[in-house]
Amino acid sequence: MKNLNIAVIHGPNLNLLGTREPGIYGAETLDQINKEIEQEAKKCGATTEFYQSNIEGQLVDYIHSCAGKIDGIVINAGAYTHYSIALRDAIAAVNIPAVEVHLSNIYKREEFRHTSVIAPVCIGQISGFGAYSYILGLHALLHALGQASS
Ligand code: DQA
């Protein structure tokens, strides 16, 4: 099977993981989480690239740049999840299978977090397992891509 190339995208404030509200988001830094994802992907025979931005337009540009070189996307859009039609449209535009992930369980939190405008353009959503949400999201995505190519 083809070697899959996966983009892992982190939205605003996720660069502060480790110090940002650790009771909600855990003690691991973004670098640590990215290393874990990279290792897990490697075990599954996939390569990864990572991108984080606090700026909506940069995230849109990065998603556009995935076209033609990325097979699947794992995305934690942070607060943009709840209102960025631009991110939703970017994911739909590149037509790359995407899995939405969240460290916290967004449905257990404030009501404004209960809506995801990107969910309808993603294969599915993983929410509430801390950093492990990314690993679950990666496996779900690889499974979906495997099914798609068989
Ligand atoms: C988050 C949940 C969002 O509501 C929040 O704005 C974040 C992180 C999560 O991973 O739990 O920045 O996406």
mmCIF file with all atom_site columns, C-alpha atoms and ligand atoms in Angstrom:
data_model
loop_
_atom_site.group_PDB
_atom_site.id
_atom_site.type_symbol
_atom_site.label_atom_id
_atom_site.label_alt_id
_atom_site.label_comp_id
_atom_site.label_asym_id
_atom_site.label_entity_id
_atom_site.label_seq_id
_atom_site.pdbx_PDB_ins_code
_atom_site.Cartn_x
_atom_site.Cartn_y
_atom_site.Cartn_z
_atom_site.occupancy
_atom_site.B_iso_or_equiv
_atom_site.pdbx_formal_charge
_atom_site.auth_seq_id
_atom_site.auth_comp_id
_atom_site.auth_asym_id
_atom_site.auth_atom_id
_atom_site.pdbx_PDB_model_num
ATOM   1   C CA . MET A 1 1   ? 0.000   0.000  0.000  1.00 0.00 ? 1   MET A CA 1
ATOM   2   C CA . LYS A 1 2   ? 1.047   3.577  -0.718 1.00 0.00 ? 2   LYS A CA 1
ATOM   3   C CA . ASN A 1 3   ? 2.960   5.400  2.040  1.00 0.00 ? 3   ASN A CA 1
ATOM   4   C CA . LEU A 1 4   ? 0.379   7.851  3.405  1.00 0.00 ? 4   LEU A CA 1
ATOM   5   C CA . ASN A 1 5   ? 1.366   11.425 4.168  1.00 0.00 ? 5   ASN A CA 1
ATOM   6   C CA . ILE A 1 6   ? -0.674  12.935 7.002  1.00 0.00 ? 6   ILE A CA 1
ATOM   7   C CA . ALA A 1 7   ? -0.901  16.617 7.981  1.00 0.00 ? 7   ALA A CA 1
ATOM   8   C CA . VAL A 1 8   ? -1.575  17.393 11.638 1.00 0.00 ? 8   VAL A CA 1
ATOM   9   C CA . ILE A 1 9   ? -2.949  20.911 12.027 1.00 0.00 ? 9   ILE A CA 1
ATOM   10  C CA . HIS A 1 10  ? -3.258  22.821 15.288 1.00 0.00 ? 10  HIS A CA 1
ATOM   11  C CA . GLY A 1 11  ? -5.221  26.041 15.590 1.00 0.00 ? 11  GLY A CA 1
ATOM   12  C CA . PRO A 1 12  ? -5.025  29.021 17.937 1.00 0.00 ? 12  PRO A CA 1
ATOM   13  C CA . ASN A 1 13  ? -3.561  28.855 21.447 1.00 0.00 ? 13  ASN A CA 1
ATOM   14  C CA . LEU A 1 14  ? -2.470  25.235 21.064 1.00 0.00 ? 14  LEU A CA 1
ATOM   15  C CA . ASN A 1 15  ? 1.144   26.446 20.916 1.00 0.00 ? 15  ASN A CA 1
ATOM   16  C CA . LEU A 1 16  ? 0.690   27.146 24.652 1.00 0.00 ? 16  LEU A CA 1
ATOM   17  C CA . LEU A 1 17  ? -0.122  23.549 25.579 1.00 0.00 ? 17  LEU A CA 1
ATOM   18  C CA . GLY A 1 18  ? 1.736   22.521 28.709 1.00 0.00 ? 18  GLY A CA 1
ATOM   19  C CA . THR A 1 19  ? 1.052   25.812 30.463 1.00 0.00 ? 19  THR A CA 1
ATOM   20  C CA . ARG A 1 20  ? -2.412  26.678 29.082 1.00 0.00 ? 20  ARG A CA 1
ATOM   21  C CA . GLU A 1 21  ? -5.178  25.619 31.502 1.00 0.00 ? 21  GLU A CA 1
ATOM   22  C CA . PRO A 1 22  ? -3.482  22.255 32.244 1.00 0.00 ? 22  PRO A CA 1
ATOM   23  C CA . GLY A 1 23  ? -6.537  21.078 34.212 1.00 0.00 ? 23  GLY A CA 1
ATOM   24  C CA . ILE A 1 24  ? -8.454  21.106 30.919 1.00 0.00 ? 24  ILE A CA 1
ATOM   25  C CA . TYR A 1 25  ? -5.791  20.496 28.282 1.00 0.00 ? 25  TYR A CA 1
ATOM   26  C CA . GLY A 1 26  ? -3.148  18.452 30.149 1.00 0.00 ? 26  GLY A CA 1
ATOM   27  C CA . ALA A 1 27  ? 0.520   19.002 30.920 1.00 0.00 ? 27  ALA A CA 1
ATOM   28  C CA . GLU A 1 28  ? 2.056   17.905 27.637 1.00 0.00 ? 28  GLU A CA 1
ATOM   29  C CA . THR A 1 29  ? 3.546   20.480 25.294 1.00 0.00 ? 29  THR A CA 1
ATOM   30  C CA . LEU A 1 30  ? 2.664   20.653 21.625 1.00 0.00 ? 30  LEU A CA 1
ATOM   31  C CA . ASP A 1 31  ? 6.154   19.413 20.731 1.00 0.00 ? 31  ASP A CA 1
ATOM   32  C CA . GLN A 1 32  ? 5.711   16.343 22.940 1.00 0.00 ? 32  GLN A CA 1
ATOM   33  C CA . ILE A 1 33  ? 2.296   15.617 21.438 1.00 0.00 ? 33  ILE A CA 1
ATOM   34  C CA . ASN A 1 34  ? 3.646   16.025 17.901 1.00 0.00 ? 34  ASN A CA 1
ATOM   35  C CA . LYS A 1 35  ? 6.512   13.590 18.646 1.00 0.00 ? 35  LYS A CA 1
ATOM   36  C CA . GLU A 1 36  ? 4.026   10.998 19.933 1.00 0.00 ? 36  GLU A CA 1
ATOM   37  C CA . ILE A 1 37  ? 1.875   11.388 16.816 1.00 0.00 ? 37  ILE A CA 1
ATOM   38  C CA . GLU A 1 38  ? 4.942   11.155 14.570 1.00 0.00 ? 38  GLU A CA 1
ATOM   39  C CA . GLN A 1 39  ? 6.107   7.935  16.280 1.00 0.00 ? 39  GLN A CA 1
ATOM   40  C CA . GLU A 1 40  ? 2.652   6.363  16.136 1.00 0.00 ? 40  GLU A CA 1
ATOM   41  C CA . ALA A 1 41  ? 2.268   7.270  12.464 1.00 0.00 ? 41  ALA A CA 1
ATOM   42  C CA . LYS A 1 42  ? 5.712   5.797  11.731 1.00 0.00 ? 42  LYS A CA 1
ATOM   43  C CA . LYS A 1 43  ? 4.658   2.479  13.326 1.00 0.00 ? 43  LYS A CA 1
ATOM   44  C CA . CYS A 1 44  ? 1.697   2.485  10.926 1.00 0.00 ? 44  CYS A CA 1
ATOM   45  C CA . GLY A 1 45  ? 3.921   3.264  7.960  1.00 0.00 ? 45  GLY A CA 1
ATOM   46  C CA . ALA A 1 46  ? 2.742   6.854  7.538  1.00 0.00 ? 46  ALA A CA 1
ATOM   47  C CA . THR A 1 47  ? 4.702   10.090 7.409  1.00 0.00 ? 47  THR A CA 1
ATOM   48  C CA . THR A 1 48  ? 3.533   13.259 9.138  1.00 0.00 ? 48  THR A CA 1
ATOM   49  C CA . GLU A 1 49  ? 3.911   16.970 8.837  1.00 0.00 ? 49  GLU A CA 1
ATOM   50  C CA . PHE A 1 50  ? 2.843   19.431 11.513 1.00 0.00 ? 50  PHE A CA 1
ATOM   51  C CA . TYR A 1 51  ? 1.516   22.959 11.365 1.00 0.00 ? 51  TYR A CA 1
ATOM   52  C CA . GLN A 1 52  ? 0.300   25.351 14.051 1.00 0.00 ? 52  GLN A CA 1
ATOM   53  C CA . SER A 1 53  ? -0.953  28.895 13.664 1.00 0.00 ? 53  SER A CA 1
ATOM   54  C CA . ASN A 1 54  ? -2.918  31.400 15.688 1.00 0.00 ? 54  ASN A CA 1
ATOM   55  C CA . ILE A 1 55  ? -4.028  33.115 12.481 1.00 0.00 ? 55  ILE A CA 1
ATOM   56  C CA . GLU A 1 56  ? -7.102  31.964 10.570 1.00 0.00 ? 56  GLU A CA 1
ATOM   57  C CA . GLY A 1 57  ? -5.814  32.971 7.107  1.00 0.00 ? 57  GLY A CA 1
ATOM   58  C CA . GLN A 1 58  ? -2.528  31.136 7.649  1.00 0.00 ? 58  GLN A CA 1
ATOM   59  C CA . LEU A 1 59  ? -4.437  27.978 8.539  1.00 0.00 ? 59  LEU A CA 1
ATOM   60  C CA . VAL A 1 60  ? -6.522  28.405 5.374  1.00 0.00 ? 60  VAL A CA 1
ATOM   61  C CA . ASP A 1 61  ? -3.335  28.875 3.293  1.00 0.00 ? 61  ASP A CA 1
ATOM   62  C CA . TYR A 1 62  ? -1.736  25.809 4.865  1.00 0.00 ? 62  TYR A CA 1
ATOM   63  C CA . ILE A 1 63  ? -4.816  23.667 4.143  1.00 0.00 ? 63  ILE A CA 1
ATOM   64  C CA . HIS A 1 64  ? -4.681  24.859 0.510  1.00 0.00 ? 64  HIS A CA 1
ATOM   65  C CA . SER A 1 65  ? -0.992  23.887 0.367  1.00 0.00 ? 65  SER A CA 1
ATOM   66  C CA . CYS A 1 66  ? -1.941  20.310 1.360  1.00 0.00 ? 66  CYS A CA 1
ATOM   67  C CA . ALA A 1 67  ? -3.648  19.734 -1.995 1.00 0.00 ? 67  ALA A CA 1
ATOM   68  C CA . GLY A 1 68  ? -1.753  17.219 -4.099 1.00 0.00 ? 68  GLY A CA 1
ATOM   69  C CA . LYS A 1 69  ? 0.765   16.247 -1.390 1.00 0.00 ? 69  LYS A CA 1
ATOM   70  C CA . ILE A 1 70  ? -1.255  15.229 1.677  1.00 0.00 ? 70  ILE A CA 1
ATOM   71  C CA . ASP A 1 71  ? -3.490  12.135 1.881  1.00 0.00 ? 71  ASP A CA 1
ATOM   72  C CA . GLY A 1 72  ? -5.325  12.976 5.095  1.00 0.00 ? 72  GLY A CA 1
ATOM   73  C CA . ILE A 1 73  ? -5.653  15.667 7.746  1.00 0.00 ? 73  ILE A CA 1
ATOM   74  C CA . VAL A 1 74  ? -5.962  15.485 11.530 1.00 0.00 ? 74  VAL A CA 1
ATOM   75  C CA . ILE A 1 75  ? -7.132  18.900 12.707 1.00 0.00 ? 75  ILE A CA 1
ATOM   76  C CA . ASN A 1 76  ? -7.660  20.515 16.075 1.00 0.00 ? 76  ASN A CA 1
ATOM   77  C CA . ALA A 1 77  ? -8.966  23.901 14.976 1.00 0.00 ? 77  ALA A CA 1
ATOM   78  C CA . GLY A 1 78  ? -9.159  25.197 18.567 1.00 0.00 ? 78  GLY A CA 1
ATOM   79  C CA . ALA A 1 79  ? -11.724 27.982 18.978 1.00 0.00 ? 79  ALA A CA 1
ATOM   80  C CA . TYR A 1 80  ? -12.014 28.334 15.178 1.00 0.00 ? 80  TYR A CA 1
ATOM   81  C CA . THR A 1 81  ? -13.883 25.014 15.322 1.00 0.00 ? 81  THR A CA 1
ATOM   82  C CA . HIS A 1 82  ? -16.892 26.845 16.599 1.00 0.00 ? 82  HIS A CA 1
ATOM   83  C CA . TYR A 1 83  ? -17.194 29.665 14.069 1.00 0.00 ? 83  TYR A CA 1
ATOM   84  C CA . SER A 1 84  ? -14.689 29.632 11.202 1.00 0.00 ? 84  SER A CA 1
ATOM   85  C CA . ILE A 1 85  ? -16.623 29.138 7.985  1.00 0.00 ? 85  ILE A CA 1
ATOM   86  C CA . ALA A 1 86  ? -13.329 29.948 6.201  1.00 0.00 ? 86  ALA A CA 1
ATOM   87  C CA . LEU A 1 87  ? -11.642 26.858 7.692  1.00 0.00 ? 87  LEU A CA 1
ATOM   88  C CA . ARG A 1 88  ? -14.673 24.728 6.932  1.00 0.00 ? 88  ARG A CA 1
ATOM   89  C CA . ASP A 1 89  ? -14.661 25.915 3.325  1.00 0.00 ? 89  ASP A CA 1
ATOM   90  C CA . ALA A 1 90  ? -10.894 25.320 3.010  1.00 0.00 ? 90  ALA A CA 1
ATOM   91  C CA . ILE A 1 91  ? -11.268 21.688 4.155  1.00 0.00 ? 91  ILE A CA 1
ATOM   92  C CA . ALA A 1 92  ? -14.160 21.197 1.732  1.00 0.00 ? 92  ALA A CA 1
ATOM   93  C CA . ALA A 1 93  ? -12.243 22.899 -1.093 1.00 0.00 ? 93  ALA A CA 1
ATOM   94  C CA . VAL A 1 94  ? -9.147  20.675 -0.984 1.00 0.00 ? 94  VAL A CA 1
ATOM   95  C CA . ASN A 1 95  ? -11.318 17.573 -0.679 1.00 0.00 ? 95  ASN A CA 1
ATOM   96  C CA . ILE A 1 96  ? -8.767  15.767 1.547  1.00 0.00 ? 96  ILE A CA 1
ATOM   97  C CA . PRO A 1 97  ? -10.259 13.371 4.137  1.00 0.00 ? 97  PRO A CA 1
ATOM   98  C CA . ALA A 1 98  ? -10.042 15.047 7.557  1.00 0.00 ? 98  ALA A CA 1
ATOM   99  C CA . VAL A 1 99  ? -10.647 13.982 11.148 1.00 0.00 ? 99  VAL A CA 1
ATOM   100 C CA . GLU A 1 100 ? -11.486 16.627 13.740 1.00 0.00 ? 100 GLU A CA 1
ATOM   101 C CA . VAL A 1 101 ? -9.937  16.197 17.191 1.00 0.00 ? 101 VAL A CA 1
ATOM   102 C CA . HIS A 1 102 ? -10.210 17.962 20.541 1.00 0.00 ? 102 HIS A CA 1
ATOM   103 C CA . LEU A 1 103 ? -8.273  17.415 23.736 1.00 0.00 ? 103 LEU A CA 1
ATOM   104 C CA . SER A 1 104 ? -11.256 18.291 25.911 1.00 0.00 ? 104 SER A CA 1
ATOM   105 C CA . ASN A 1 105 ? -14.797 16.952 25.584 1.00 0.00 ? 105 ASN A CA 1
ATOM   106 C CA . ILE A 1 106 ? -16.337 20.007 23.930 1.00 0.00 ? 106 ILE A CA 1
ATOM   107 C CA . TYR A 1 107 ? -19.868 18.774 24.744 1.00 0.00 ? 107 TYR A CA 1
ATOM   108 C CA . LYS A 1 108 ? -19.163 18.813 28.489 1.00 0.00 ? 108 LYS A CA 1
ATOM   109 C CA . ARG A 1 109 ? -18.122 22.458 28.386 1.00 0.00 ? 109 ARG A CA 1
ATOM   110 C CA . GLU A 1 110 ? -19.696 25.869 27.632 1.00 0.00 ? 110 GLU A CA 1
ATOM   111 C CA . GLU A 1 111 ? -22.579 25.800 25.180 1.00 0.00 ? 111 GLU A CA 1
ATOM   112 C CA . PHE A 1 112 ? -20.686 27.836 22.574 1.00 0.00 ? 112 PHE A CA 1
ATOM   113 C CA . ARG A 1 113 ? -18.246 24.905 22.281 1.00 0.00 ? 113 ARG A CA 1
ATOM   114 C CA . HIS A 1 114 ? -21.010 22.425 21.461 1.00 0.00 ? 114 HIS A CA 1
ATOM   115 C CA . THR A 1 115 ? -21.162 23.512 17.834 1.00 0.00 ? 115 THR A CA 1
ATOM   116 C CA . SER A 1 116 ? -18.493 22.563 15.311 1.00 0.00 ? 116 SER A CA 1
ATOM   117 C CA . VAL A 1 117 ? -18.820 24.232 11.930 1.00 0.00 ? 117 VAL A CA 1
ATOM   118 C CA . ILE A 1 118 ? -16.049 21.993 10.552 1.00 0.00 ? 118 ILE A CA 1
ATOM   119 C CA . ALA A 1 119 ? -17.694 18.695 11.600 1.00 0.00 ? 119 ALA A CA 1
ATOM   120 C CA . PRO A 1 120 ? -19.888 18.456 8.464  1.00 0.00 ? 120 PRO A CA 1
ATOM   121 C CA . VAL A 1 121 ? -16.804 18.483 6.207  1.00 0.00 ? 121 VAL A CA 1
ATOM   122 C CA . CYS A 1 122 ? -14.830 15.969 8.330  1.00 0.00 ? 122 CYS A CA 1
ATOM   123 C CA . ILE A 1 123 ? -15.136 12.174 8.324  1.00 0.00 ? 123 ILE A CA 1
ATOM   124 C CA . GLY A 1 124 ? -15.674 12.211 12.075 1.00 0.00 ? 124 GLY A CA 1
ATOM   125 C CA . GLN A 1 125 ? -14.723 13.737 15.381 1.00 0.00 ? 125 GLN A CA 1
ATOM   126 C CA . ILE A 1 126 ? -12.755 12.595 18.455 1.00 0.00 ? 126 ILE A CA 1
ATOM   127 C CA . SER A 1 127 ? -13.204 14.695 21.577 1.00 0.00 ? 127 SER A CA 1
ATOM   128 C CA . GLY A 1 128 ? -12.268 14.362 25.232 1.00 0.00 ? 128 GLY A CA 1
ATOM   129 C CA . PHE A 1 129 ? -9.277  12.033 25.453 1.00 0.00 ? 129 PHE A CA 1
ATOM   130 C CA . GLY A 1 130 ? -6.553  14.603 26.029 1.00 0.00 ? 130 GLY A CA 1
ATOM   131 C CA . ALA A 1 131 ? -3.463  14.177 23.854 1.00 0.00 ? 131 ALA A CA 1
ATOM   132 C CA . TYR A 1 132 ? -4.643  10.642 23.077 1.00 0.00 ? 132 TYR A CA 1
ATOM   133 C CA . SER A 1 133 ? -7.434  12.208 20.974 1.00 0.00 ? 133 SER A CA 1
ATOM   134 C CA . TYR A 1 134 ? -4.775  12.884 18.339 1.00 0.00 ? 134 TYR A CA 1
ATOM   135 C CA . ILE A 1 135 ? -3.629  9.241  18.336 1.00 0.00 ? 135 ILE A CA 1
ATOM   136 C CA . LEU A 1 136 ? -7.228  8.030  18.092 1.00 0.00 ? 136 LEU A CA 1
ATOM   137 C CA . GLY A 1 137 ? -7.832  10.563 15.322 1.00 0.00 ? 137 GLY A CA 1
ATOM   138 C CA . LEU A 1 138 ? -4.741  9.379  13.451 1.00 0.00 ? 138 LEU A CA 1
ATOM   139 C CA . HIS A 1 139 ? -5.837  5.735  13.654 1.00 0.00 ? 139 HIS A CA 1
ATOM   140 C CA . ALA A 1 140 ? -9.396  6.615  12.586 1.00 0.00 ? 140 ALA A CA 1
ATOM   141 C CA . LEU A 1 141 ? -8.038  8.549  9.621  1.00 0.00 ? 141 LEU A CA 1
ATOM   142 C CA . LEU A 1 142 ? -5.603  5.796  8.556  1.00 0.00 ? 142 LEU A CA 1
ATOM   143 C CA . HIS A 1 143 ? -8.419  3.260  8.841  1.00 0.00 ? 143 HIS A CA 1
ATOM   144 C CA . ALA A 1 144 ? -10.672 5.391  6.671  1.00 0.00 ? 144 ALA A CA 1
ATOM   145 C CA . LEU A 1 145 ? -7.907  5.929  4.117  1.00 0.00 ? 145 LEU A CA 1
ATOM   146 C CA . GLY A 1 146 ? -7.144  2.189  4.061  1.00 0.00 ? 146 GLY A CA 1
ATOM   147 C CA . GLN A 1 147 ? -10.766 1.453  3.399  1.00 0.00 ? 147 GLN A CA 1
ATOM   148 C CA . ALA A 1 148 ? -10.872 4.112  0.721  1.00 0.00 ? 148 ALA A CA 1
ATOM   149 C CA . SER A 1 149 ? -7.949  2.606  -1.185 1.00 0.00 ? 149 SER A CA 1
ATOM   150 C CA . SER A 1 150 ? -8.945  -1.081 -0.937 1.00 0.00 ? 150 SER A CA 1
HETATM 151 C C1 . DQA B 2 .   ? -10.128 22.602 21.909 1.00 0.00 ? 1   DQA B C1 1
HETATM 152 C C2 . DQA B 2 .   ? -11.534 22.995 22.382 1.00 0.00 ? 1   DQA B C2 1
HETATM 153 C C3 . DQA B 2 .   ? -11.882 24.385 21.898 1.00 0.00 ? 1   DQA B C3 1
HETATM 154 O O1 . DQA B 2 .   ? -13.185 24.745 22.369 1.00 0.00 ? 1   DQA B O1 1
HETATM 155 C C4 . DQA B 2 .   ? -10.894 25.398 22.446 1.00 0.00 ? 1   DQA B C4 1
HETATM 156 O O2 . DQA B 2 .   ? -11.191 26.689 21.955 1.00 0.00 ? 1   DQA B O2 1
HETATM 157 C C5 . DQA B 2 .   ? -9.475  25.022 22.156 1.00 0.00 ? 1   DQA B C5 1
HETATM 158 C C6 . DQA B 2 .   ? -9.081  23.628 22.307 1.00 0.00 ? 1   DQA B C6 1
HETATM 159 C C7 . DQA B 2 .   ? -9.677  21.249 22.485 1.00 0.00 ? 1   DQA B C7 1
HETATM 160 O O3 . DQA B 2 .   ? -8.721  20.692 21.967 1.00 0.00 ? 1   DQA B O3 1
HETATM 161 O O4 . DQA B 2 .   ? -10.250 20.778 23.465 1.00 0.00 ? 1   DQA B O4 1
HETATM 162 O O5 . DQA B 2 .   ? -8.646  25.862 21.877 1.00 0.00 ? 1   DQA B O5 1
HETATM 163 O O6 . DQA B 2 .   ? -10.140 22.470 20.484 1.00 0.00 ? 1   DQA B O6 1
#
